[in-house]
């Protein structure tokens, strides 16, 4: 298979949940009712071999215990996209158990699956364990502010350079051409220019560590990424889901 494409097909109800591949978050949602969808996960599969998947199910934001109807179902599916979008196999299926009458604050699941991909991504593998250095949270906030300033100043070329490693990994793992990758970025810039203004970085944004403490993110209280833009006229919000790491031998955060 020339272009294996892994996706998670999921459904969830009455909970806040997060799915991670190789300890890297691929989706998190706060669901009051029910939802079902699917998402690609190739960008979190760095190379062929055994992969890990973990699922955390928590109460809805504002609640302290899981709802009796809290539930998440996951299927990992393999497609071949070398000539269309052709289903090949179902790799793994996971369904959360029902919530008992006993009050439960959260539920965690984990499993493994094997993936074969024709690439090797250079991502956070050679990043520094952030728990081993001092003052990294302040550095992280400065990195977020730097990106916010670039967007406010409409310095999109500098912003493009800062996210180039991430975008290259996306291009490789999603089998995009150079033109398709360029179009992806240009579409984002177009959104920036359609009346969206960068919102201040929340002072109470929470720090989260992933990928064995090598990747850092700031998130709002509601679990959404800390960086966002707002269009006051249309009342729309544009969220920037960005992650950072510090490569070995360096001192500053970089987008990954």
Rosetta silent file (secondary structure, phi, psi, omega in degrees, C-alpha in Angstrom):
SEQUENCE: XXXXXXXXXXXXXXXXXXXXXXXXXXXXXXXXXXXXXXXXXXXXXXXXXXXXXXXXXXXXXXXXXXXXXXXXXXXXXXXXXXXXXXXXXXXXXXXXXXXXXXXXXXXXXXXXXXXXXXXXXXXXXXXXXXXXXXXXXXXXXXXXXXXXXXXXXXXXXXXXXXXXXXXXXXXXXXXXXXXXXXXXXXXXXXXXXXXXXXXXXXXXXXXXXXXXXXXXXXXXXXXXXXXXXXXXXXXXXXXXXXXXXXXXXXXXXXXX
SCORE:     score description
SCORE:     0.000 S_00000001
   1 L     0.000  123.685 -174.444    0.000    0.000    0.000 S_00000001
   2 L   -79.158  -35.067 -176.050    1.582    3.276   -1.117 S_00000001
   3 L  -134.903   73.848  177.048   -0.432    5.723    0.976 S_00000001
   4 E   -68.350  134.275 -172.618   -1.892    4.168    4.142 S_00000001
   5 E  -131.006  110.839 -175.933   -4.212    6.628    5.860 S_00000001
   6 E   -95.929  135.661 -179.977   -5.290    5.964    9.438 S_00000001
   7 E  -134.238  153.306  171.814   -8.449    7.476   10.868 S_00000001
   8 E  -107.225  121.305  172.452  -10.376    7.355   14.124 S_00000001
   9 E   -99.004  122.914 -173.959  -14.111    6.939   13.778 S_00000001
  10 E  -136.911  158.145  169.126  -15.716    7.926   17.072 S_00000001
  11 E  -139.732  146.308 -176.855  -18.994    8.621   18.812 S_00000001
  12 E  -148.771  155.072  177.430  -19.429   10.180   22.235 S_00000001
  13 E  -149.406  140.756  169.141  -22.155   11.313   24.577 S_00000001
  14 E    51.167   50.284  179.279  -22.473   13.300   27.813 S_00000001
  15 E  -165.522  169.542  166.367  -18.788   13.753   28.658 S_00000001
  16 E  -106.063  125.374 -177.825  -15.534   15.583   28.078 S_00000001
  17 E  -133.408  156.614  176.632  -13.109   13.241   26.358 S_00000001
  18 E  -138.025  134.265  175.694   -9.585   13.270   24.951 S_00000001
  19 E  -113.994  132.405  178.300   -7.956   10.789   22.582 S_00000001
  20 E  -123.629  141.325  171.319   -4.176   10.586   22.312 S_00000001
  21 E  -113.571  121.944 -177.107   -1.988    8.691   19.867 S_00000001
  22 L    54.494   41.054  178.685    1.503    8.018   21.192 S_00000001
  23 L    63.640   22.191  175.761    0.705   10.386   24.084 S_00000001
  24 E  -117.263  129.348 -174.603   -0.052   13.212   21.629 S_00000001
  25 E   -71.076  128.903  177.062   -3.595   14.687   21.646 S_00000001
  26 E  -108.973  -22.063  174.495   -5.517   14.243   18.398 S_00000001
  27 E  -164.261  145.056  169.431   -8.949   15.347   19.641 S_00000001
  28 E  -145.790  139.897 -176.922  -10.738   16.565   22.741 S_00000001
  29 E  -147.910  145.994  172.392  -14.377   17.610   22.983 S_00000001
  30 E  -105.041  110.425 -171.854  -16.925   18.606   25.594 S_00000001
  31 E  -114.130  111.838  176.289  -20.163   16.893   24.567 S_00000001
  32 E   -78.620  -38.644  179.495  -23.416   17.697   26.361 S_00000001
  33 E  -104.649 -112.522  179.297  -25.524   15.587   23.982 S_00000001
  34 E  -135.693  152.316  176.493  -24.185   13.216   21.343 S_00000001
  35 E  -152.592  149.857  172.564  -21.701   13.485   18.489 S_00000001
  36 E  -144.429  140.963 -179.000  -20.099   11.179   15.947 S_00000001
  37 E  -167.155 -172.105  174.515  -17.365   11.952   13.431 S_00000001
  38 E  -145.411  152.365 -176.824  -13.957   10.815   12.195 S_00000001
  39 E  -139.946  146.930  174.250  -10.497   12.367   12.158 S_00000001
  40 E   -77.737  150.635 -178.674   -7.147   11.543   10.503 S_00000001
  41 L  -132.100    8.990 -177.401   -4.267   10.571   12.808 S_00000001
  42 H   -55.511  -36.210 -175.777   -1.297   10.014   10.492 S_00000001
  43 H   -65.278  -17.782  177.222    0.480   13.118   11.817 S_00000001
  44 H   -96.954   -4.166  174.499    0.692   11.478   15.264 S_00000001
  45 L   -98.088  101.709 -170.192    2.126    8.249   13.806 S_00000001
  46 L   -78.979  -27.365  179.320    5.798    9.167   13.501 S_00000001
  47 L  -163.780  170.224  179.688    7.011    5.902   11.958 S_00000001
  48 L   -64.840  151.731  177.076    5.998    2.298   11.332 S_00000001
  49 E   131.170 -161.566 -177.803    5.617   -0.026   14.291 S_00000001
  50 E   -77.392  129.847  179.461    3.611   -0.345   17.473 S_00000001
  51 E  -115.723  155.140  176.222    1.490    2.701   18.343 S_00000001
  52 E  -111.415  145.780  172.983   -0.376    3.530   21.546 S_00000001
  53 E  -128.458  136.554  177.682   -3.871    4.936   21.859 S_00000001
  54 E  -134.048  145.845 -178.601   -5.320    6.318   25.077 S_00000001
  55 E  -129.825  126.931  174.704   -8.768    7.611   25.915 S_00000001
  56 E  -115.886  129.071  179.135   -9.692    9.771   28.893 S_00000001
  57 E  -117.842  120.410 -176.984  -13.346   10.325   29.741 S_00000001
  58 E  -124.601  165.764  176.141  -14.128   13.105   32.230 S_00000001
  59 L   -62.788  155.500  173.326  -17.277   14.871   33.440 S_00000001
  60 L   -57.007  151.339 -179.561  -18.636   17.706   31.338 S_00000001
  61 L   -56.352  127.112 -177.552  -17.100   21.071   32.144 S_00000001
  62 L    99.756  -16.076  177.584  -18.688   22.330   35.352 S_00000001
  63 L   -98.634  163.038 -178.827  -19.613   18.852   36.597 S_00000001
  64 L  -116.183   -4.792  177.720  -17.733   16.780   39.181 S_00000001
  65 L  -145.456  157.585 -179.347  -18.841   13.294   38.187 S_00000001
  66 L   -68.574  143.619  175.234  -19.611   11.434   35.002 S_00000001
  67 L   -71.139  147.355  178.222  -23.153   11.439   33.702 S_00000001
  68 L   -56.227  -24.368 -178.987  -24.854    8.005   33.691 S_00000001
  69 L   -98.389   10.620  177.663  -24.983    8.240   29.891 S_00000001
  70 L   -61.203  128.751 -176.914  -21.295    9.118   29.473 S_00000001
  71 E  -162.135  144.387  173.558  -19.905    6.948   26.693 S_00000001
  72 E  -138.619  133.823  174.876  -17.229    6.924   23.985 S_00000001
  73 E  -121.097  136.942 -177.423  -16.799    4.445   21.134 S_00000001
  74 E  -131.322  138.334  169.105  -13.660    4.356   18.964 S_00000001
  75 E  -130.833  129.684  172.281  -12.693    2.533   15.799 S_00000001
  76 E   -96.896  121.811 -175.459   -9.278    2.862   14.162 S_00000001
  77 E  -120.927  146.728 -179.465   -9.674    2.337   10.443 S_00000001
  78 E  -111.086  130.113  176.451   -7.150    2.029    7.633 S_00000001
  79 E  -122.739  157.896  170.995   -7.712    3.501    4.174 S_00000001
  80 E  -110.758  120.174 -176.827   -5.606    3.604    1.034 S_00000001
  81 L  -110.115   16.501  179.891   -5.603    7.085   -0.518 S_00000001
  82 L   -69.162  -26.823  178.299   -3.170    6.442   -3.371 S_00000001
  83 L  -145.858   76.201 -174.950   -6.102    6.225   -5.796 S_00000001
  84 L    97.932 -151.213 -177.765   -9.189    7.626   -4.156 S_00000001
  85 L  -135.746   90.146 -168.121  -10.248    6.858   -0.615 S_00000001
  86 E  -111.770  121.415  177.537  -10.533    3.092   -0.242 S_00000001
  87 E   -65.467  135.726 -179.490  -11.318    1.322    3.024 S_00000001
  88 E  -115.638  -45.519 -172.311   -8.837   -1.458    3.801 S_00000001
  89 E  -164.967  154.760  168.877   -9.251   -2.690    7.351 S_00000001
  90 E  -101.146  118.431 -170.892  -10.531   -2.020   10.841 S_00000001
  91 E   -84.836  -40.769 -172.878   -7.479   -2.051   13.093 S_00000001
  92 E  -157.227  148.311  175.238   -8.939   -1.664   16.567 S_00000001
  93 E  -133.950  135.988 -178.531  -12.248   -1.074   18.330 S_00000001
  94 E  -138.370  131.411  176.893  -12.722    0.327   21.817 S_00000001
  95 E  -132.282  129.440 -179.822  -15.950    1.013   23.693 S_00000001
  96 L   -69.657  150.153  177.538  -16.153    2.471   27.164 S_00000001
  97 L   -77.417  157.790  178.813  -18.033    0.561   29.807 S_00000001
  98 L   -63.947  151.316  178.799  -21.269    1.933   31.221 S_00000001
  99 L   -81.791  125.311 -178.596  -21.070    4.286   34.171 S_00000001
 100 L   -76.550  174.589  178.676  -22.188    2.548   37.334 S_00000001
 101 L   -66.881  -21.339  178.210  -24.349    4.101   40.034 S_00000001
 102 L   -69.986  137.334 -178.970  -21.193    4.770   41.977 S_00000001
 103 L   -65.900  125.798 -177.213  -19.915    8.296   41.487 S_00000001
 104 L  -124.386  125.925 -178.179  -16.922    8.204   39.126 S_00000001
 105 L   -79.905  -27.576 -179.876  -14.710   11.249   38.433 S_00000001
 106 E  -167.762  165.927  175.876  -13.059    9.876   35.272 S_00000001
 107 E  -137.536  136.448  177.362  -12.274    6.770   33.208 S_00000001
 108 E  -121.973  141.244  174.810   -9.049    5.971   31.334 S_00000001
 109 E  -132.744  151.962  174.042   -8.415    3.368   28.633 S_00000001
 110 E  -149.907  153.282  179.592   -5.300    2.463   26.683 S_00000001
 111 E  -160.370  178.481  177.533   -4.364   -0.019   23.992 S_00000001
 112 E  -130.756  158.037  173.952   -1.875   -0.547   21.175 S_00000001
 113 E  -150.859  157.451 -179.506   -2.076   -1.100   17.445 S_00000001
 114 E  -101.783  134.765  179.234    0.420   -1.646   14.668 S_00000001
 115 E  -128.238  143.232  175.588    0.733    0.839   11.804 S_00000001
 116 L  -119.676  118.742 -179.326    2.802    0.726    8.630 S_00000001
 117 L  -130.815  149.395 -176.739    3.600    4.075    7.005 S_00000001
 118 L   -88.165   26.929 -176.933    6.063    4.987    4.195 S_00000001
 119 L  -144.251  168.031  173.125    7.616    7.898    6.102 S_00000001
 120 L  -136.129  113.137 -177.530    9.532    8.805    9.248 S_00000001
 121 L   -88.123  133.394  171.120    8.611   12.133   10.844 S_00000001
 122 L   -91.664  102.550 -175.950   11.166   14.161   12.769 S_00000001
 123 L  -122.535 -114.946 -175.397    8.951   15.631   15.457 S_00000001
 124 L   -93.140    3.623 -175.499    9.306   15.742   19.242 S_00000001
 125 L   -54.267  -39.237 -177.614   11.428   12.570   19.590 S_00000001
 126 L  -101.180   32.040  176.497   14.572   14.626   20.218 S_00000001
 127 E   -87.426  162.370  179.246   12.876   17.163   22.426 S_00000001
 128 L   -80.945  140.955  170.957   13.910   18.024   25.972 S_00000001
 129 L   -68.691  108.869 -171.182   11.992   16.599   28.922 S_00000001
 130 H   -66.183  -23.401  178.866   10.427   19.866   30.060 S_00000001
 131 H   -71.643  -11.205 -178.514   10.081   18.727   33.667 S_00000001
 132 H   -94.494    0.351  179.146   13.861   18.671   33.900 S_00000001
 133 L  -123.262  156.176 -178.576   14.302   22.401   33.233 S_00000001
 134 L   -95.868  149.227  171.986   13.259   25.487   35.220 S_00000001
 135 L    72.081   19.594 -175.618   11.097   28.339   34.018 S_00000001
 136 H   -73.017  -25.358 -178.959    9.709   26.606   30.951 S_00000001
 137 H   -67.265  -39.835  177.123    6.137   27.831   31.517 S_00000001
 138 H   -64.584  -40.232  176.703    7.176   31.481   31.197 S_00000001
 139 H   -62.139  -38.742 -179.535    9.135   30.606   28.049 S_00000001
 140 H   -65.219  -44.691  179.210    6.078   28.862   26.671 S_00000001
 141 H   -61.813  -37.878  177.501    3.858   31.874   27.277 S_00000001
 142 H   -64.271  -36.603  178.919    6.426   34.059   25.525 S_00000001
 143 H   -66.288  -40.424  176.372    6.353   31.693   22.542 S_00000001
 144 H   -63.663  -44.367 -178.768    2.563   31.994   22.359 S_00000001
 145 H   -63.414  -35.728  179.236    2.773   35.785   22.610 S_00000001
 146 H   -61.166  -43.436  179.004    5.328   35.864   19.789 S_00000001
 147 H   -67.043  -41.339  179.336    2.911   34.112   17.457 S_00000001
 148 H   -60.599  -40.872  179.674    0.049   36.366   18.536 S_00000001
 149 H   -65.299  -41.900  179.597    2.127   39.464   17.761 S_00000001
 150 H   -60.251  -42.318 -178.654    3.069   38.172   14.297 S_00000001
 151 H   -70.891  -40.956  177.319   -0.580   37.594   13.422 S_00000001
 152 H   -59.838  -38.811 -178.471   -1.682   40.955   14.830 S_00000001
 153 L   -84.095    1.920 -179.462    1.022   42.647   12.745 S_00000001
 154 L    57.679   33.304  175.989   -0.007   40.586    9.691 S_00000001
 155 L   -90.629   71.729 -172.777    3.568   39.278    9.409 S_00000001
 156 H   -73.148  -25.167  178.635    2.373   36.047    7.859 S_00000001
 157 H   -67.940  -41.237  176.809    5.690   35.167    6.259 S_00000001
 158 H   -67.498  -37.636  176.615    7.406   35.054    9.659 S_00000001
 159 H   -62.985  -40.672  179.105    4.484   33.048   11.035 S_00000001
 160 H   -60.953  -39.845  179.562    4.858   30.620    8.147 S_00000001
 161 H   -65.904  -38.381 -178.377    8.533   30.112    9.018 S_00000001
 162 H   -66.231  -32.783 -177.429    7.691   29.427   12.673 S_00000001
 163 L  -101.149   12.108 -173.350    5.217   26.662   11.804 S_00000001
 164 H   -62.438  -38.214 -179.309    7.229   25.255    8.872 S_00000001
 165 H   -65.993  -42.738  178.210    8.335   22.071   10.677 S_00000001
 166 H   -64.031  -44.358 -177.749    4.776   21.241   11.679 S_00000001
 167 H   -67.528  -32.899  176.733    3.414   21.992    8.221 S_00000001
 168 H   -66.692  -41.161  177.667    6.106   19.864    6.578 S_00000001
 169 H   -64.794  -37.145  175.791    5.183   16.925    8.808 S_00000001
 170 H   -63.357  -43.653 -178.991    1.537   17.444    7.905 S_00000001
 171 H   -61.665  -44.665 -178.320    2.418   17.479    4.213 S_00000001
 172 H   -67.964  -48.017 -173.757    4.436   14.252    4.462 S_00000001
 173 H   -74.302  -24.895 -179.722    2.023   12.320    6.669 S_00000001
 174 L  -101.392    5.524  176.052   -1.108   13.391    4.772 S_00000001
 175 L    59.349   43.356  178.337    0.511   12.843    1.351 S_00000001
 176 L   -90.214  147.876  172.740    0.012   16.453    0.232 S_00000001
 177 L   -79.100  167.405  176.557    1.819   17.990   -2.718 S_00000001
 178 H   -58.284  -40.138 -179.990    3.789   21.216   -2.291 S_00000001
 179 H   -65.468  -40.714  179.322    0.945   23.066   -3.992 S_00000001
 180 H   -67.413  -37.784  178.185   -1.652   21.519   -1.671 S_00000001
 181 H   -66.226  -41.667  178.680    0.448   22.382    1.382 S_00000001
 182 H   -64.295  -40.537  178.834    0.851   25.963    0.175 S_00000001
 183 H   -64.259  -36.556  177.951   -2.892   26.192   -0.434 S_00000001
 184 H   -60.230  -45.462  179.777   -3.515   24.931    3.105 S_00000001
 185 H   -69.251  -42.760 -179.369   -1.450   27.793    4.554 S_00000001
 186 H   -61.721  -34.475  177.056   -2.903   30.400    2.203 S_00000001
 187 H   -64.109  -36.968  177.909   -6.388   29.352    3.279 S_00000001
 188 H   -66.793  -44.151  178.752   -5.430   30.020    6.887 S_00000001
 189 H   -61.517  -40.007  178.495   -4.043   33.455    6.021 S_00000001
 190 H   -60.579  -40.028  176.004   -7.226   34.241    4.138 S_00000001
 191 H   -61.713  -42.428  179.425   -9.193   33.438    7.285 S_00000001
 192 H   -56.975  -36.254 -172.306   -6.922   35.773    9.272 S_00000001
 193 L   -88.441   -2.518 -178.152   -7.711   38.592    6.864 S_00000001
 194 L   -94.514   48.170  175.180  -11.501   38.168    6.878 S_00000001
 195 L    84.562    8.392  179.215  -12.123   40.400    9.864 S_00000001
 196 L   -86.111  136.414  177.506  -10.607   38.151   12.523 S_00000001
 197 E  -120.842  138.271 -179.075   -8.661   39.797   15.348 S_00000001
 198 E   -66.264  130.195  177.159   -6.296   38.028   17.712 S_00000001
 199 L   -85.940  150.651  177.264   -7.673   37.743   21.248 S_00000001
 200 L   -60.072  145.117  175.914   -5.383   38.301   24.260 S_00000001
 201 L   -69.890  125.055 -176.571   -3.795   35.176   25.672 S_00000001
 202 L   -62.941  133.004  179.602   -5.750   34.247   28.780 S_00000001
 203 L   -70.171  -23.316 -179.704   -3.768   34.708   31.983 S_00000001
 204 L   -99.536   17.724  175.540   -5.472   31.701   33.537 S_00000001
 205 L   -59.930  140.765 -175.693   -4.665   29.405   30.599 S_00000001
 206 E   -97.106  145.410  179.818   -3.573   26.000   31.877 S_00000001
 207 E   -90.177  132.266  176.065   -0.348   24.210   30.984 S_00000001
 208 E  -126.728  137.554  177.180   -0.525   20.671   29.573 S_00000001
 209 E  -112.527  139.385 -179.959    2.398   18.358   28.831 S_00000001
 210 E  -136.211 -179.335  175.903    2.274   15.522   26.293 S_00000001
 211 L    50.118   55.325  179.587    4.580   13.134   24.435 S_00000001
 212 L    55.561   43.205  175.930    6.426   12.020   27.558 S_00000001
 213 L    68.999   20.316  179.119    6.719   15.633   28.775 S_00000001
 214 L  -100.425  -16.003 -179.112    8.382   16.820   25.553 S_00000001
 215 E  -118.350  136.418 -178.386    5.426   18.727   24.106 S_00000001
 216 E  -125.175  143.100  176.062    3.698   21.649   25.822 S_00000001
 217 E  -140.307  151.795  169.380    0.398   23.404   25.168 S_00000001
 218 E  -106.904  137.319  179.846   -1.648   26.101   26.848 S_00000001
 219 E  -132.963  151.230  175.120   -5.393   25.599   27.004 S_00000001
 220 L   -70.877  170.133 -179.862   -8.349   27.631   28.187 S_00000001
 221 L   -58.680  -32.139 -178.612  -10.429   26.543   31.162 S_00000001
 222 L   -83.327    4.433  177.241  -12.918   24.934   28.771 S_00000001
 223 L    92.310   -7.433  179.624  -10.180   22.776   27.239 S_00000001
 224 L   -77.218  154.180  176.364   -9.865   24.727   23.981 S_00000001
 225 E   -55.259  147.864 -172.199   -6.424   25.850   22.695 S_00000001
 226 L   -71.904  -26.443 -178.413   -5.291   29.132   24.240 S_00000001
 227 E   -91.820  127.069  177.947   -4.735   30.994   20.952 S_00000001
 228 E  -154.516  158.152  176.952   -7.822   32.196   19.123 S_00000001
 229 E  -121.112  154.295 -178.175   -9.124   34.971   16.909 S_00000001
 230 E  -130.156  137.846  171.667  -12.584   36.532   16.875 S_00000001
 231 E  -104.998  103.947 -174.472  -14.671   38.108   14.152 S_00000001
 232 L   -66.310  -30.782 -177.649  -16.939   40.494   16.059 S_00000001
 233 L   -69.385  -44.324 -178.004  -19.124   41.161   13.049 S_00000001
 234 L   -96.185   -7.612 -178.049  -19.974   37.512   12.370 S_00000001
 235 L    60.112   34.774  177.031  -19.452   36.371   16.001 S_00000001
 236 E  -101.609  153.495  177.826  -17.169   33.585   14.739 S_00000001
 237 E  -124.137  136.462  178.171  -14.072   32.280   16.498 S_00000001
 238 E  -114.000  118.017 -174.988  -10.975   30.854   14.828 S_00000001
 239 E  -102.058  134.083  178.127   -8.926   28.549   17.072 S_00000001
 240 E  -105.283  108.051 -178.836   -5.216   27.869   16.533 S_00000001
 241 L   -90.773   95.626 -173.713   -4.284   24.429   17.820 S_00000001
 242 L  -122.795  139.897  177.909   -0.511   24.775   18.227 S_00000001
 243 L  -120.984  152.424 -177.003    1.984   22.675   20.177 S_00000001
 244 E  -127.846  155.646  170.953    5.557   23.527   21.214 S_00000001
 245 E  -150.916  165.117  175.193    8.741   21.696   22.166 S_00000001
 246 L  -112.611  110.766  179.761   12.381   22.555   22.867 S_00000001
 247 E   -62.802  149.968  175.717   14.765   20.577   20.625 S_00000001
 248 L   -55.604  136.576  179.702   17.842   19.048   22.237 S_00000001
 249 L    87.262   -2.125  178.437   20.707   21.523   22.248 S_00000001
 250 L  -120.153  170.582 -176.442   18.401   24.559   22.168 S_00000001
 251 L  -119.178  -14.897 -175.600   16.840   26.770   24.806 S_00000001
 252 L  -110.867  154.604  179.517   13.721   28.203   23.194 S_00000001
 253 L   -72.499  145.962  173.451   10.390   26.685   22.244 S_00000001
 254 E  -130.258  151.510  178.002    9.591   25.844   18.642 S_00000001
 255 E   -72.847  137.164  177.733    6.271   24.904   17.026 S_00000001
 256 L  -132.477    0.000    0.000    5.926   21.207   16.289 S_00000001
